[in-house]
Coordinates of C-alpha atoms in Angstrom, one line a residue:
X1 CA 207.1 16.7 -63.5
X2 CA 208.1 14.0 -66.0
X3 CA 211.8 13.7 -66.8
X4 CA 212.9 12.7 -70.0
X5 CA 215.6 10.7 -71.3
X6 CA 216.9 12.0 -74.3
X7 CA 212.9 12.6 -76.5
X8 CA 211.3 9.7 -74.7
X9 CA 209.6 10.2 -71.5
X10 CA 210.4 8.4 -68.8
X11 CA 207.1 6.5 -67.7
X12 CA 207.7 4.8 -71.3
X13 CA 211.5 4.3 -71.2
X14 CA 211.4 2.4 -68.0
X15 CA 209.0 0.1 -69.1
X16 CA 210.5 -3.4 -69.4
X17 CA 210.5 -3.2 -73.7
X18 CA 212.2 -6.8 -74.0
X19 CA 210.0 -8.3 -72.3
X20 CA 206.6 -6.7 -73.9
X21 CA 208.1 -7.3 -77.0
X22 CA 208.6 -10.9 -76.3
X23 CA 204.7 -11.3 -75.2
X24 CA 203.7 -9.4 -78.9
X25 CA 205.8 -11.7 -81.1
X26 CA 204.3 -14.8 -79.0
X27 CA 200.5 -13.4 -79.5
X28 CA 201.7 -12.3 -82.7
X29 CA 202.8 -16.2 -83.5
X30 CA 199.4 -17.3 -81.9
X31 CA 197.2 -15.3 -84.3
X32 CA 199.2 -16.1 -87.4
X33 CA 198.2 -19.5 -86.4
X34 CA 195.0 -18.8 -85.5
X35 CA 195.2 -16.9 -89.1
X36 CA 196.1 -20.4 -91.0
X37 CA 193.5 -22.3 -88.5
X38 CA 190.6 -20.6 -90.0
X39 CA 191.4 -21.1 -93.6
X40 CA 193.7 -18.2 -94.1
X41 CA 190.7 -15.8 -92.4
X42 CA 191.2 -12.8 -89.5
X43 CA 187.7 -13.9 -88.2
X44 CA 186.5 -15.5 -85.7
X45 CA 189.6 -16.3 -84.4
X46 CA 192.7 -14.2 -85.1
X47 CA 191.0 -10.5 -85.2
X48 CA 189.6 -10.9 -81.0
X49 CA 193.0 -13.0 -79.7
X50 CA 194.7 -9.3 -81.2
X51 CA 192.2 -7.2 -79.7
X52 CA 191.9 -9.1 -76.1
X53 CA 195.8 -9.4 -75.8
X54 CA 196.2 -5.5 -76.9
X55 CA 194.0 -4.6 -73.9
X56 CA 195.2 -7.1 -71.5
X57 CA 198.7 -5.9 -72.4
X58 CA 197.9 -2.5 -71.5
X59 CA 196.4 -3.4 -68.5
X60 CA 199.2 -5.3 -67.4
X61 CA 201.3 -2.2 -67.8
X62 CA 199.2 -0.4 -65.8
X63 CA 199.1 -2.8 -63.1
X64 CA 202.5 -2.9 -63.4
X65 CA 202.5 0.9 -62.3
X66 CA 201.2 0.1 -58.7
X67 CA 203.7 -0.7 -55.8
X68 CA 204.3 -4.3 -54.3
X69 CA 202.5 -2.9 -51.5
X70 CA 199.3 -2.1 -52.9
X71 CA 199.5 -5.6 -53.9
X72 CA 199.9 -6.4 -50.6
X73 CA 197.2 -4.3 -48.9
X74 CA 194.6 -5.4 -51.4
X75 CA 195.8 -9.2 -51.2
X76 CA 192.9 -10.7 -49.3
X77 CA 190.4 -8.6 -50.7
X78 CA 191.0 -10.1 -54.1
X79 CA 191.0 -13.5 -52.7
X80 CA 187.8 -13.1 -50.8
X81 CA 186.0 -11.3 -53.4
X82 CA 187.0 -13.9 -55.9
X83 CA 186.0 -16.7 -53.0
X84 CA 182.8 -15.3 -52.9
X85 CA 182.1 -15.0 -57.2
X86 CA 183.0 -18.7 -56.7
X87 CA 180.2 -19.5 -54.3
X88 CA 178.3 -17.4 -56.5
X89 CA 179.0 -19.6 -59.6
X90 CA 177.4 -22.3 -57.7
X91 CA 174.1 -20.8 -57.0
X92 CA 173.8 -18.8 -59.7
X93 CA 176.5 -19.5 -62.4
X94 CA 175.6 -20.2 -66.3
X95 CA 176.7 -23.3 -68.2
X96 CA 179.1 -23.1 -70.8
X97 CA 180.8 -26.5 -72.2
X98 CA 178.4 -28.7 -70.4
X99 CA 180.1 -27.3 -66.8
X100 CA 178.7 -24.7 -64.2
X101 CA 182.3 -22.3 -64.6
X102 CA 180.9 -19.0 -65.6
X103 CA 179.1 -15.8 -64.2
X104 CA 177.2 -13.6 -65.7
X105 CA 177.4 -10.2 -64.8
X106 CA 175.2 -8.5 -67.3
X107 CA 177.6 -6.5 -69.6
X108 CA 180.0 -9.8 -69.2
X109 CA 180.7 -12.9 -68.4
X110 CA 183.8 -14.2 -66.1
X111 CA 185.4 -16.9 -65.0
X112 CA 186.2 -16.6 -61.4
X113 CA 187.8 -19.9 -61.2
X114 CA 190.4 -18.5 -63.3
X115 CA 191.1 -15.1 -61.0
X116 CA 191.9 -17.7 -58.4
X117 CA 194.9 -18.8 -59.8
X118 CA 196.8 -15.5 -58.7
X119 CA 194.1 -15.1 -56.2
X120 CA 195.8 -18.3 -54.3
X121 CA 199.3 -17.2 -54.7
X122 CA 199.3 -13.7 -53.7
X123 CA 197.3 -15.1 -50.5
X124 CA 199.7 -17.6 -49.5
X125 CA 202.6 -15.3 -49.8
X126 CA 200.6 -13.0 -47.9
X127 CA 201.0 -15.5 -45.1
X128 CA 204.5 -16.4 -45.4
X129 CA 205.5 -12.6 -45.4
X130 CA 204.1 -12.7 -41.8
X131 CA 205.4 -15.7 -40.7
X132 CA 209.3 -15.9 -39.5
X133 CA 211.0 -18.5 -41.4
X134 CA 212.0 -19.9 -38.3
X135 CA 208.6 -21.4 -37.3
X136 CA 208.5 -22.9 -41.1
X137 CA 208.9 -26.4 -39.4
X138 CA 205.4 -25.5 -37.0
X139 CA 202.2 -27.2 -37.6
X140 CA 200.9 -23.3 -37.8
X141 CA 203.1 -23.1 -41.2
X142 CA 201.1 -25.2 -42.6
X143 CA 197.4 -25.5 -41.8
X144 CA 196.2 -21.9 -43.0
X145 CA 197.4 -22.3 -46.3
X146 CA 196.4 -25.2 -46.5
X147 CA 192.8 -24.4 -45.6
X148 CA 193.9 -21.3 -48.4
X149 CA 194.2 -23.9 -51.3
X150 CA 191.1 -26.5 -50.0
X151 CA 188.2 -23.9 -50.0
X152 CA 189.1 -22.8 -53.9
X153 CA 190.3 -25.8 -55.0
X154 CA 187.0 -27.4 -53.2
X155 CA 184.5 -24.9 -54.8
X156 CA 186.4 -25.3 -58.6
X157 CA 186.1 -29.0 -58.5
X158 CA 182.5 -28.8 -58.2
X159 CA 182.1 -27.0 -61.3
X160 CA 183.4 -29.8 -62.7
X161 CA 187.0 -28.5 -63.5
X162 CA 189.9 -30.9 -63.0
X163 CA 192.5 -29.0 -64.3
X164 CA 192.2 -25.6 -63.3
X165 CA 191.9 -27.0 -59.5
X166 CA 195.3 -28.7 -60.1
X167 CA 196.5 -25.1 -61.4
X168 CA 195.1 -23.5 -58.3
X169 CA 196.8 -26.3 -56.1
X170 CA 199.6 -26.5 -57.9
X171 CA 200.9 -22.8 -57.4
X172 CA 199.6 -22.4 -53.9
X173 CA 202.0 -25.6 -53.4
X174 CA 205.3 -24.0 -55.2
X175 CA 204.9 -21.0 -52.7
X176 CA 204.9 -23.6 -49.5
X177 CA 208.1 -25.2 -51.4
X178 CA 209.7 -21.6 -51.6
X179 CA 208.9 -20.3 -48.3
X180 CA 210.8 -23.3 -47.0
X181 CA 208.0 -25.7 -45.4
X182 CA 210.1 -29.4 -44.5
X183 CA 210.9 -31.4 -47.8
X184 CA 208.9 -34.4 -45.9
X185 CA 205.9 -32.6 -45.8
X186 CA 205.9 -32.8 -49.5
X187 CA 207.2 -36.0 -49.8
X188 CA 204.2 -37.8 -47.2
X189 CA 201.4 -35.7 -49.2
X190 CA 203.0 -36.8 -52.2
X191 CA 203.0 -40.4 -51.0
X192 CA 199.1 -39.7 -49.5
X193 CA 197.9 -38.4 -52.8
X194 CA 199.5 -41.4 -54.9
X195 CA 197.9 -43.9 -52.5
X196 CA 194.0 -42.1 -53.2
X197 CA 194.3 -42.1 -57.0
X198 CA 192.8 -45.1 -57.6
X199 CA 190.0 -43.9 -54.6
X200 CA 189.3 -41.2 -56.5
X201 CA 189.3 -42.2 -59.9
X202 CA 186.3 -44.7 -59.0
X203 CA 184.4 -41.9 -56.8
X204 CA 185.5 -38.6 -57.4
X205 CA 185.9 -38.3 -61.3
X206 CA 182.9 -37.5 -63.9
X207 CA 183.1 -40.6 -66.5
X208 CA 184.4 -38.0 -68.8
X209 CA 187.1 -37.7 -66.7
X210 CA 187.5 -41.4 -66.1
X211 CA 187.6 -41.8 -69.7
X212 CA 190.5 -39.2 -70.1
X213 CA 192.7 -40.7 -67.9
X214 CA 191.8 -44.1 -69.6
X215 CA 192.6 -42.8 -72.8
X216 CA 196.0 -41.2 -72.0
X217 CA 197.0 -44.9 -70.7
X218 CA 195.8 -46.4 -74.1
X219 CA 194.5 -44.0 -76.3
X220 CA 195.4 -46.7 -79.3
X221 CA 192.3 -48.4 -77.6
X222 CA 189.3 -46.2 -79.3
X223 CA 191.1 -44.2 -82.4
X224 CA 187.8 -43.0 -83.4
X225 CA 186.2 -42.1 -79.9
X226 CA 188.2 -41.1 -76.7
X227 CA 191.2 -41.5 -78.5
X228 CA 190.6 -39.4 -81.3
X229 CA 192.2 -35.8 -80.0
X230 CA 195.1 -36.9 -79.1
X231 CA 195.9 -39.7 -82.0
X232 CA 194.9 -36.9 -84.8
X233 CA 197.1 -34.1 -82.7
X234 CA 199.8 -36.8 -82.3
X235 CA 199.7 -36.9 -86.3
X236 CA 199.7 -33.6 -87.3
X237 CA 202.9 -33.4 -84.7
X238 CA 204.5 -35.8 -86.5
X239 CA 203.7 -34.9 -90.3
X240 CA 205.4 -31.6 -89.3
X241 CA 208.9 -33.0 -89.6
X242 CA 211.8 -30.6 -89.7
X243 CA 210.4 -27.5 -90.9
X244 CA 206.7 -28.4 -91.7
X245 CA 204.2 -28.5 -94.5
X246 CA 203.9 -24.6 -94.6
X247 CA 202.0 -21.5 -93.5
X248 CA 198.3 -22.5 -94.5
X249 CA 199.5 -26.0 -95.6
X250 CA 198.1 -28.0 -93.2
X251 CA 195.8 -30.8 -93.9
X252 CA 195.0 -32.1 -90.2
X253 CA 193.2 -28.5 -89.1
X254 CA 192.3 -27.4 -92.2
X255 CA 190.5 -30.8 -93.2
X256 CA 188.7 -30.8 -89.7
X257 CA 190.5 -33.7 -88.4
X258 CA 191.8 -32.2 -85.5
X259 CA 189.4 -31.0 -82.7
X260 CA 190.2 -28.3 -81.2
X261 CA 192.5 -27.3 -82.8
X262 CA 192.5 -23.4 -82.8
X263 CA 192.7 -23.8 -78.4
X264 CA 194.0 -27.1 -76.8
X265 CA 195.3 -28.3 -79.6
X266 CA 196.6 -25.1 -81.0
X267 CA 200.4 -26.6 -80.8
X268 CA 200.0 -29.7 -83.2
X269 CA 198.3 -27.1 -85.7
X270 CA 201.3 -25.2 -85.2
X271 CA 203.8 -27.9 -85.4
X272 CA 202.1 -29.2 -88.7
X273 CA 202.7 -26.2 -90.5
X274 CA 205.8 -24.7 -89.0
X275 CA 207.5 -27.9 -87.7
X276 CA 210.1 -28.6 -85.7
X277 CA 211.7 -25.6 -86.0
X278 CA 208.3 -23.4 -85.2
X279 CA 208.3 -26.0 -82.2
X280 CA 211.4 -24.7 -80.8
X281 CA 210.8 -21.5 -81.3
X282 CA 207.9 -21.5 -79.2
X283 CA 209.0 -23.2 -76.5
X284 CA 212.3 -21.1 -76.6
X285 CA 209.8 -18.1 -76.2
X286 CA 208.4 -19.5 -73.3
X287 CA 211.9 -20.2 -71.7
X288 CA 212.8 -16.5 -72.1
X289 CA 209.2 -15.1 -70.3
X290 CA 209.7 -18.0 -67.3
X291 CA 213.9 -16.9 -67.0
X292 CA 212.8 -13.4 -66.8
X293 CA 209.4 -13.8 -63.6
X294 CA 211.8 -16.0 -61.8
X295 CA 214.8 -13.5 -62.2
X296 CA 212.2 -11.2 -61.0
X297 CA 211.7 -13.4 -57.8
X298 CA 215.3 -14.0 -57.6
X299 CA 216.1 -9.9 -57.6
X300 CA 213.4 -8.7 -55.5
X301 CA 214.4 -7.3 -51.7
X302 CA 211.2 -8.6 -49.9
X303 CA 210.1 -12.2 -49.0
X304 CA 206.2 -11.1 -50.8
X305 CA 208.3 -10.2 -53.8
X306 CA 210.1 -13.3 -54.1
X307 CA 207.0 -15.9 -53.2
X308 CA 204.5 -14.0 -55.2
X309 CA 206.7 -13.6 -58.8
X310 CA 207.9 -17.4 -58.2
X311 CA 204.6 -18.3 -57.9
X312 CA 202.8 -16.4 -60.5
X313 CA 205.7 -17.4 -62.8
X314 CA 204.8 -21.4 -62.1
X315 CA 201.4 -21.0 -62.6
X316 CA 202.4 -20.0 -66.0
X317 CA 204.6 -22.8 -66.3
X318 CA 201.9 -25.2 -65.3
X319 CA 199.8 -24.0 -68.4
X320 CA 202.3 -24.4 -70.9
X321 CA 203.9 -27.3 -69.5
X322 CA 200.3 -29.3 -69.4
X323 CA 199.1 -28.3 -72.9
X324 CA 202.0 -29.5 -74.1
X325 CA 202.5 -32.6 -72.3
X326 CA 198.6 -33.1 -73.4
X327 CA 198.7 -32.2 -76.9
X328 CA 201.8 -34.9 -76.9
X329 CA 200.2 -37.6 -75.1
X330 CA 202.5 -37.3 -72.3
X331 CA 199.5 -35.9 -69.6
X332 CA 195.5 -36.2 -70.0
X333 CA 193.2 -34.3 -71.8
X334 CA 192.0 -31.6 -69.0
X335 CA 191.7 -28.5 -71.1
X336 CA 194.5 -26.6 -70.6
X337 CA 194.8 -24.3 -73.0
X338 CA 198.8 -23.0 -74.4
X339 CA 199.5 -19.0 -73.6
X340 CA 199.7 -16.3 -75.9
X341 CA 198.7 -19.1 -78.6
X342 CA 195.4 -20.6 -77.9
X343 CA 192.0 -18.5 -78.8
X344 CA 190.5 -17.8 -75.2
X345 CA 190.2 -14.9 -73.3
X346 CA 189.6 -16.4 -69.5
X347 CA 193.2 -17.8 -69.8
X348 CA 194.6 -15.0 -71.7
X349 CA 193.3 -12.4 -68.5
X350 CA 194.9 -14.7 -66.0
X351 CA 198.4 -14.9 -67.8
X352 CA 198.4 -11.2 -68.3
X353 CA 197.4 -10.4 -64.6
X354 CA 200.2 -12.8 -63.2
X355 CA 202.7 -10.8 -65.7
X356 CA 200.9 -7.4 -64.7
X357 CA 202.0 -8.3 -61.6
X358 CA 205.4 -9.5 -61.9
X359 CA 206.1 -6.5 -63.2
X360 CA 205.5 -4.4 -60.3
X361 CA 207.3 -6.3 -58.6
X362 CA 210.2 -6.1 -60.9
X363 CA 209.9 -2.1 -60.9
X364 CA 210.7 -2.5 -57.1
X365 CA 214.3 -1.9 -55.1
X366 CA 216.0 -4.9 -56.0
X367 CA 218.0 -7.0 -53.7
X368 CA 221.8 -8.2 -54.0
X369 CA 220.9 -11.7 -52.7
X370 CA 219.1 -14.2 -55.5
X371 CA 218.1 -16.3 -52.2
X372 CA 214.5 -17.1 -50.9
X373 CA 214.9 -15.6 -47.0

């Protein structure tokens, strides 16, 4: 039987409120954009980013309901049935953006490149919950995550799709850091993958994706062609100043100069109107969701707990850390759309699964020690 606490149920005080309201003023922020981006209309933008983070949000909480170790039991069925929609994207995947990402299931269609983002690190803690921390040091510590990370990462940049394999990578990595793997492991594949840039820029990039990287390096090169995203986002950015132009004020998105402007580029339409000080706030947002996973991973009694809500947390951090970086000229163009702000539902799942699950975690017996064991 339900307890109550005071008129309110249980099952709904326990819910962590600050942190759900913290995602609805961020998604709330996002469509007021999203709002201004299409001329001061709820459609086609504003209206579905409500309606797909309202259900993602309450299916979050209800992930959030199942114990760590459900996660845990059902850890590498979700990676191998997402392995095996990947193989499936490329025999029988549909196009969408000129790349092979997507497949259609009928009633809907999914990107399973984007499953395997939480896919990756919920595997690889898997492994590390096994394995005692003393052998960290073996060659055994290593090798199947590694071959983890390469069959994913492998099968995602086929598609093409350069930046969600670096996502992928790049949280399966943080859980190796975590679980305590030698520092000069990182430092000799860090060393190895510098040395094969320029390798694979000539043979294993599209020329779009040659031209990205060409155009972050000099983007003052072609204003009107390569250059153009990030030279128009760079301006609206800047024409912001202190507490920008106004809500529906905006001359860069509203005037069509800036692509993309409503998904990658949703920040500079952001910044244009609200400014510096919308810029802040944003970011300051984020700062308060990434304090609160990692507190999760700090707090939690097991070694899964800890691995799985630091990694799930960093694979958020990658997303808002390259948008912004990109929208700012500080990283390449690679489509990496900005949480809770951008329209997109493939990213908007993937951000509210890794939450969904950070919560169960959190819901756990916490420990006393804020130390990776």
């Amino acid at each position: 039987m339900s307890s109550y606490n005071g008129i309110v149920p249980s099952q709904i005080s326990s819910l962590p409120w600050r942190i759900i309201f913290l995602l609805i003023a961020l998604a709330s922020f996002g469509a007021t954009i999203l709002y201004s981006a299409a001329d001061g209309n709820m459609m086609p933008w504003a209206a579905p980013h409500l309606v797909r983070f309202l259900i993602m949000l309450a299916a979050a909480i209800v992930m959030s309901r199942f114990p760590l170790d459900f996660w845990k039991a059902m850890t590498f069925p979700i990676y191998g049935g997402v392995l095996l929609m990947l193989i499936g994207v490329e025999i029988v995947g549909s196009l969408g953006g000129g790349s092979q990402r997507w497949l259609d299931l009928g009633f809907m269609r999914i990107q399973p490149s984007e499953l395997m983002k939480p896919a990756a690190v919920l595997a690889i803690a898997w492994f590390y919950d096994r394995l005692p921390p003393s052998r960290s040091g073996d060659l055994i510590s290593l090798l199947p995550p590694a071959l983890l990370l390469a069959m994913p990462a492998a099968l995602v940049l086929l598609q093409p799709d350069l930046g969600t394999t670096l996502a992928i990578i790049f949280g399966g990595v943080v859980v190796m850091f975590l679980a305590g793997l030698p520092l000069k492991w990182f430092t000799l594949s860090g060393a190895a993958v510098a040395a094969l840039i320029p390798v694979a820029y000539f043979f294993a990039l599209e020329p779009y994706q040659q031209r990205r990287v060409t155009t972050f390096l000099s983007p003052e090169d072609d204003p009107l062609g390569a250059g153009y995203h990030v030279n128009q986002s760079a301006i609206a950015i800047g024409s912001g100043g202190f507490s920008g132009k106004g809500f529906l004020n905006g001359t860069q998105s509203h005037l069509d100069y800036l692509p993309e402007g409503h998904t990658d580029f949703v920040f500079a339409t952001m910044a244009e109107e609200w400014g510096l000080i919308g810029g802040l706030a944003t970011i300051f947002g984020f700062y308060l969701l990434l304090r609160w996973g990692m507190r999760v991973s700090m707090n939690s009694a097991s070694r899964y707990g800890k691995l799985v809500a630091a990694g799930l947390c960093c694979t958020i951090f990658f997303y808002i850390a390259i948008n912004l970086m990109m929208v700012m000229g500080l990283a390449p163009v690679v489509g990496i759309p900005l949480p809770f702000l951008s329209h997109g539902g493939s990213s908007m799942m993937t951000i509210m699964i890794c939450i969904g699950i950070i919560m169960a975690i959190e819901r756990q017996p916490k420990s006393s020690r804020g130390k990776f064991a």
